[in-house]
Coordinates of C-alpha atoms in Angstrom, one line a residue:
M50 CA 5.0 -7.0 51.8
E51 CA 1.3 -6.1 52.3
P52 CA 0.4 -2.6 51.4
L53 CA -0.4 -0.4 54.4
R54 CA -4.0 0.2 55.2
A55 CA -5.5 3.6 55.6
D56 CA -5.9 3.0 59.4
D57 CA -2.3 2.0 59.7
I58 CA -1.1 5.2 58.0
I59 CA -3.3 7.3 60.2
D60 CA -1.9 5.6 63.3
R61 CA 1.7 6.1 62.2
Q62 CA 1.0 9.8 61.6
R63 CA -0.5 10.2 65.0
M64 CA 2.5 8.4 66.6
R65 CA 4.9 10.7 64.7
R66 CA 3.0 13.8 65.9
K67 CA 3.1 12.5 69.5
L68 CA 6.8 11.8 69.3
S69 CA 7.5 15.2 67.8
F70 CA 5.5 16.9 70.6
W71 CA 7.4 15.1 73.3
R72 CA 10.7 15.7 71.7
A73 CA 9.9 19.4 71.6
I74 CA 8.9 19.4 75.2
T75 CA 12.1 17.6 76.2
I76 CA 14.2 20.1 74.2
I77 CA 12.5 23.0 75.9
V78 CA 13.0 21.5 79.4
I79 CA 16.7 20.8 78.7
V80 CA 17.3 24.3 77.3
A81 CA 15.4 25.9 80.2
G82 CA 17.4 23.8 82.7
L83 CA 20.7 24.8 81.0
I84 CA 19.7 28.5 81.1
A85 CA 18.7 28.2 84.8
L86 CA 22.0 26.5 85.6
T87 CA 23.9 29.2 83.7
A88 CA 22.1 31.9 85.6
S89 CA 22.7 30.2 89.0
F90 CA 26.2 29.1 88.4
S91 CA 27.4 32.3 86.8
G92 CA 28.7 35.0 89.1
D93 CA 30.7 34.1 92.2
R94 CA 31.0 30.4 91.3
F95 CA 32.2 30.3 87.7
G96 CA 31.9 33.9 86.4
P97 CA 34.0 37.1 86.6
Q98 CA 33.6 37.0 90.4
T99 CA 36.2 34.1 90.5
R100 CA 38.9 36.5 89.4
S101 CA 40.3 39.5 91.2
H102 CA 37.9 42.5 90.8
V103 CA 36.2 45.5 92.5
A104 CA 32.7 44.5 93.7
R105 CA 29.8 46.8 93.1
I106 CA 26.8 46.5 95.4
A107 CA 23.6 48.4 94.7
V108 CA 21.5 49.7 97.5
E109 CA 18.3 51.0 95.8
G110 CA 14.8 51.8 96.7
T111 CA 13.3 51.4 100.2
I112 CA 15.7 49.9 102.7
T113 CA 14.1 47.3 104.9
G114 CA 17.1 45.2 106.1
D115 CA 16.3 42.7 103.4
D116 CA 17.9 39.4 104.2
R117 CA 19.1 38.9 100.6
L118 CA 20.9 42.2 100.6
L119 CA 22.6 41.5 103.9
A120 CA 23.6 38.0 102.7
L121 CA 25.0 39.6 99.5
I122 CA 27.2 42.0 101.6
E123 CA 28.4 39.1 103.7
R124 CA 29.2 37.1 100.5
V125 CA 31.3 40.0 99.2
R126 CA 33.1 40.2 102.6
R127 CA 34.0 36.6 102.4
S128 CA 35.1 36.6 98.8
E129 CA 38.9 36.6 98.4
Q130 CA 38.6 37.8 94.9
A131 CA 36.6 41.0 95.8
K132 CA 39.5 43.3 96.6
A133 CA 37.5 46.4 97.2
V134 CA 33.8 47.5 97.1
I135 CA 31.7 50.3 95.6
I136 CA 28.3 50.7 97.4
A137 CA 26.1 52.4 94.7
I138 CA 23.3 54.1 96.6
D139 CA 20.0 55.5 95.2
S140 CA 17.6 55.4 98.1
P141 CA 15.2 57.7 100.0
G142 CA 15.8 55.5 103.2
G143 CA 13.4 53.1 104.8
T144 CA 12.9 51.5 108.2
T145 CA 15.3 52.7 110.9
A146 CA 16.2 49.2 112.0
G147 CA 16.6 48.0 108.4
S148 CA 18.9 50.9 107.6
E149 CA 20.9 50.2 110.8
A150 CA 21.3 46.6 109.8
V151 CA 22.7 47.5 106.4
H152 CA 24.9 50.1 108.0
D153 CA 26.4 47.5 110.4
A154 CA 26.9 45.0 107.5
V155 CA 28.8 47.6 105.5
R156 CA 30.9 48.6 108.5
K157 CA 31.8 44.9 109.0
L158 CA 32.7 44.8 105.3
A159 CA 34.8 47.9 105.5
A160 CA 36.9 46.4 108.3
E161 CA 38.4 44.0 105.8
K162 CA 38.3 45.8 102.4
P163 CA 38.3 49.4 101.1
V164 CA 34.7 50.6 100.7
V165 CA 33.5 53.7 98.9
A166 CA 29.9 54.9 98.7
Q167 CA 28.9 56.4 95.4
I168 CA 25.7 58.4 95.6
D169 CA 23.7 58.7 92.4
T170 CA 20.4 60.5 92.5
L171 CA 19.5 60.1 96.2
A172 CA 20.9 59.1 99.5
A173 CA 18.6 60.5 102.1
S174 CA 17.7 59.5 105.6
G175 CA 18.3 55.8 105.9
G176 CA 20.1 55.9 102.6
Y177 CA 22.6 58.4 104.0
M178 CA 22.9 56.1 107.1
V179 CA 24.2 53.4 104.8
A180 CA 26.5 55.9 103.0
V181 CA 28.3 57.0 106.2
A182 CA 29.3 53.4 106.8
A183 CA 31.7 53.6 103.9
D184 CA 35.3 54.8 104.2
R185 CA 34.6 57.6 101.6
I186 CA 31.5 59.1 100.1
V187 CA 31.3 60.3 96.5
A188 CA 28.2 62.2 95.2
R189 CA 27.3 64.0 92.0
Q190 CA 26.9 67.8 92.1
S191 CA 23.1 67.4 91.8
S192 CA 22.7 64.4 94.1
I193 CA 20.2 64.8 97.0
V194 CA 21.8 64.1 100.3
G195 CA 20.8 64.4 104.0
S196 CA 17.4 64.4 105.6
I197 CA 19.0 63.1 108.8
G198 CA 16.0 62.3 111.0
V199 CA 13.4 59.8 112.2
I200 CA 9.6 59.9 111.8
V201 CA 6.6 57.9 112.9
Q202 CA 3.4 58.3 110.9
Y203 CA 0.0 56.9 111.6
P204 CA -3.4 57.5 110.0
N205 CA -6.6 58.2 111.8
F206 CA -9.7 56.7 110.2
T207 CA -12.2 58.1 112.7
G208 CA -14.0 60.5 110.4
L209 CA -14.2 57.9 107.6
L210 CA -15.6 55.2 109.9
E211 CA -18.2 57.7 111.3
N212 CA -19.3 58.4 107.8
W213 CA -19.8 54.6 107.3
G214 CA -21.5 54.2 110.7
V215 CA -18.7 52.0 112.0
D216 CA -17.8 52.1 115.7
V217 CA -14.5 50.4 116.6
R218 CA -14.0 49.4 120.3
A219 CA -11.1 47.9 122.2
I220 CA -10.5 46.4 125.6
K221 CA -6.8 46.9 126.6
S222 CA -4.6 46.1 129.5
T223 CA -3.4 49.7 129.8
P224 CA -4.4 53.0 128.2
L225 CA -1.1 53.2 126.2
K226 CA -1.3 49.7 124.8
A227 CA -1.3 49.7 120.9
E228 CA -1.5 53.5 120.9
P229 CA -1.7 55.7 119.0
S230 CA -4.5 53.8 117.3
F231 CA -6.0 54.2 113.8
F232 CA -9.4 54.7 115.5
G233 CA -10.1 57.6 117.7
E234 CA -8.0 60.3 119.3
P235 CA -4.9 59.1 121.1
P236 CA -5.2 59.1 124.9
E237 CA -3.1 61.4 127.1
G238 CA 0.6 60.4 127.0
A239 CA 0.4 58.3 123.7
E240 CA 2.0 60.9 121.4
E241 CA 4.5 61.9 124.1
M242 CA 5.5 58.2 124.3
L243 CA 6.1 58.0 120.6
R244 CA 7.9 61.4 120.6
A245 CA 10.3 60.1 123.2
L246 CA 11.0 57.0 121.1
V247 CA 11.5 59.1 118.0
M248 CA 13.9 61.5 119.7
D249 CA 15.9 58.7 121.2
S250 CA 16.4 57.2 117.8
F251 CA 17.1 60.6 116.4
D252 CA 19.9 61.2 119.0
W253 CA 21.4 57.9 118.1
F254 CA 21.3 58.7 114.3
K255 CA 23.0 62.0 114.9
E256 CA 25.7 60.5 117.1
L257 CA 26.3 57.9 114.4
V258 CA 26.7 60.5 111.7
A259 CA 28.8 62.8 113.9
E260 CA 31.2 59.9 114.7
R261 CA 31.6 58.8 111.2
R262 CA 32.0 62.3 109.7
G263 CA 33.9 63.9 112.5
F264 CA 31.3 66.5 113.3
D265 CA 31.2 68.4 116.6
Q266 CA 27.9 68.8 118.4
A267 CA 27.1 72.2 116.9
T268 CA 27.7 71.0 113.4
I269 CA 25.6 67.9 113.6
D270 CA 22.8 69.9 115.3
R271 CA 22.9 72.4 112.4
L272 CA 22.9 69.8 109.6
A273 CA 20.5 67.3 111.2
D274 CA 17.3 69.4 111.0
G275 CA 15.8 67.2 108.3
S276 CA 17.0 69.3 105.4
V277 CA 18.2 67.8 102.1
Y278 CA 21.2 69.2 100.3
S279 CA 22.7 69.1 96.9
G280 CA 26.0 67.3 96.3
R281 CA 27.8 70.6 96.1
V282 CA 26.4 71.9 99.4
S283 CA 26.9 68.5 101.0
L284 CA 30.6 68.7 100.1
A285 CA 30.9 72.2 101.6
N286 CA 29.3 70.9 104.8
G287 CA 31.4 67.7 105.1
L288 CA 28.5 65.3 104.4
V289 CA 30.4 63.9 101.4
D290 CA 34.1 63.7 100.5
E291 CA 34.2 64.3 96.8
L292 CA 32.1 65.2 93.8
G293 CA 31.8 62.7 90.9
G294 CA 30.5 59.3 89.8
E295 CA 31.9 55.8 89.6
D296 CA 35.1 57.0 88.1
A297 CA 35.9 59.2 91.1
A298 CA 35.0 56.3 93.4
R299 CA 37.3 54.0 91.4
A300 CA 40.1 56.6 91.5
W301 CA 40.0 56.7 95.3
L302 CA 40.3 53.0 95.5
T303 CA 43.3 53.1 93.2
A304 CA 44.9 55.6 95.6
Q305 CA 44.3 53.0 98.3
G306 CA 46.5 50.5 96.4
I307 CA 43.8 48.7 94.4
D308 CA 45.0 47.7 91.0
E309 CA 43.4 50.2 88.5
D310 CA 43.1 47.5 85.9
L311 CA 40.7 45.4 88.0
K312 CA 37.2 45.2 86.5
I313 CA 34.2 46.4 88.4
V314 CA 31.8 43.5 88.8
R315 CA 28.2 44.0 89.9
W316 CA 27.2 41.5 92.5
E317 CA 23.5 40.5 92.7
P318 CA 21.4 38.9 95.5
R319 CA 20.9 35.2 94.8
R320 CA 17.7 34.6 93.0
E321 CA 15.2 32.2 94.6
D322 CA 14.0 29.4 92.4
S323 CA 10.5 29.9 91.0
G324 CA 8.5 27.7 88.8
L325 CA 9.0 24.2 87.3
F326 CA 12.6 23.3 86.7
G327 CA 13.8 26.8 87.6
L328 CA 11.8 28.3 84.7
G329 CA 11.3 31.5 86.7
I330 CA 15.1 32.0 86.9
A331 CA 15.5 31.1 83.3
A332 CA 12.8 33.7 82.2
E333 CA 14.5 36.4 84.3
F334 CA 17.9 35.5 82.9
V335 CA 16.8 35.5 79.3
A336 CA 14.8 38.8 79.7
G337 CA 17.9 40.5 81.1
R338 CA 20.1 39.3 78.3
I339 CA 17.7 40.7 75.6
G340 CA 17.2 43.9 77.4
L341 CA 13.7 43.4 78.8
S342 CA 12.8 43.9 82.4
N343 CA 11.2 41.1 84.4
P344 CA 7.5 42.1 84.8
A345 CA 7.0 40.1 88.0
S346 CA 10.2 41.6 89.5
S347 CA 9.2 45.1 88.6
V348 CA 5.8 44.8 90.1
T349 CA 7.2 43.3 93.3
K350 CA 9.6 46.1 93.6
A351 CA 7.0 48.8 93.1
L352 CA 4.6 47.2 95.6
N353 CA 7.4 46.9 98.1
Q354 CA 8.2 50.6 97.8
R355 CA 4.5 51.5 98.4
L356 CA 4.0 49.3 101.4
F357 CA 3.2 50.8 104.8
L358 CA 6.4 50.8 106.8
D359 CA 5.5 49.7 110.3
G360 CA 7.5 51.3 113.1
L361 CA 10.2 54.0 113.0
I362 CA 11.2 55.0 109.6
S363 CA 14.1 57.1 108.2
L364 CA 12.6 58.0 104.9
W365 CA 12.5 61.0 102.7
H366 CA 9.4 61.8 100.6
A367 CA 7.6 58.4 101.0
D368 CA 4.8 59.6 98.6
A369 CA 7.2 60.1 95.7
L370 CA 8.9 56.7 95.7
L371 CA 7.6 55.7 92.3
T372 CA 8.6 58.9 90.6
S373 CA 12.1 60.2 89.9
P374 CA 13.3 62.6 92.6
T375 CA 14.2 66.1 91.4
A376 CA 16.7 68.6 92.6
E377 CA 13.8 70.7 94.0
P378 CA 12.0 68.6 96.6

């Protein structure tokens, strides 16, 4: 056998490095794919959701009638293994239409399974609208509850534009079209038009709460002045049924005939695939397993909470969404 030449040795070393590189890439892709499959197939397909349990659905942050949340509630409703549901609420509210959509979805769910709302820090405005859809409401003594009302806010940039020498003009079919505008004083009748819209939605909101909580007209008029209440005051006023946390919610479900040994399983909205071979899902799954938050998810959530909400909103303290609400608003 002829001895190997130096060029042959170098070529073989290069070939080995290339093979090692592609083997490593192949292993990474396979592992990432397996993690993505584990993340997507765990849960209601092969995980604890395939056995009898109590489902836990979180309603957190600004409520916008998110399709993924509505789809999640519908999945729980259709699940034969979800014997009862805890709606865990920590929300200042959101758009009126979005809160109504979630309320309706929870009512549809409650028509088939026992549903209890468990208020943590906050269930105000649209958040409380979701809470009253449940069969029972549990809140902590220091929870913030209420703010029953509707608001429309719009900025006026007239002064700012004048400072910059900008003159915005518009040609409209009628004076009230697209009013009130961000530019200039609203024409006669514009704010009255919006006020009528707000009051109509407010009357609907009050009727909804009165019906669900059994209030007479005098009681709902007294409570629906926009005030927020502590959990203790809310209990005294009939806005909630009991003080406590998840244990109290679970105890009520047991009293409704739900097996007390059933595990509470948190249901999550289905993740959308992102990145090559589902690497986005894999990264989120791994980050969660090692106790790290997903940076992209956190940023998206923060931005969503700071977005300008177009239209009627049922929202408490919009400017404090990125801070922790306190007991002294």
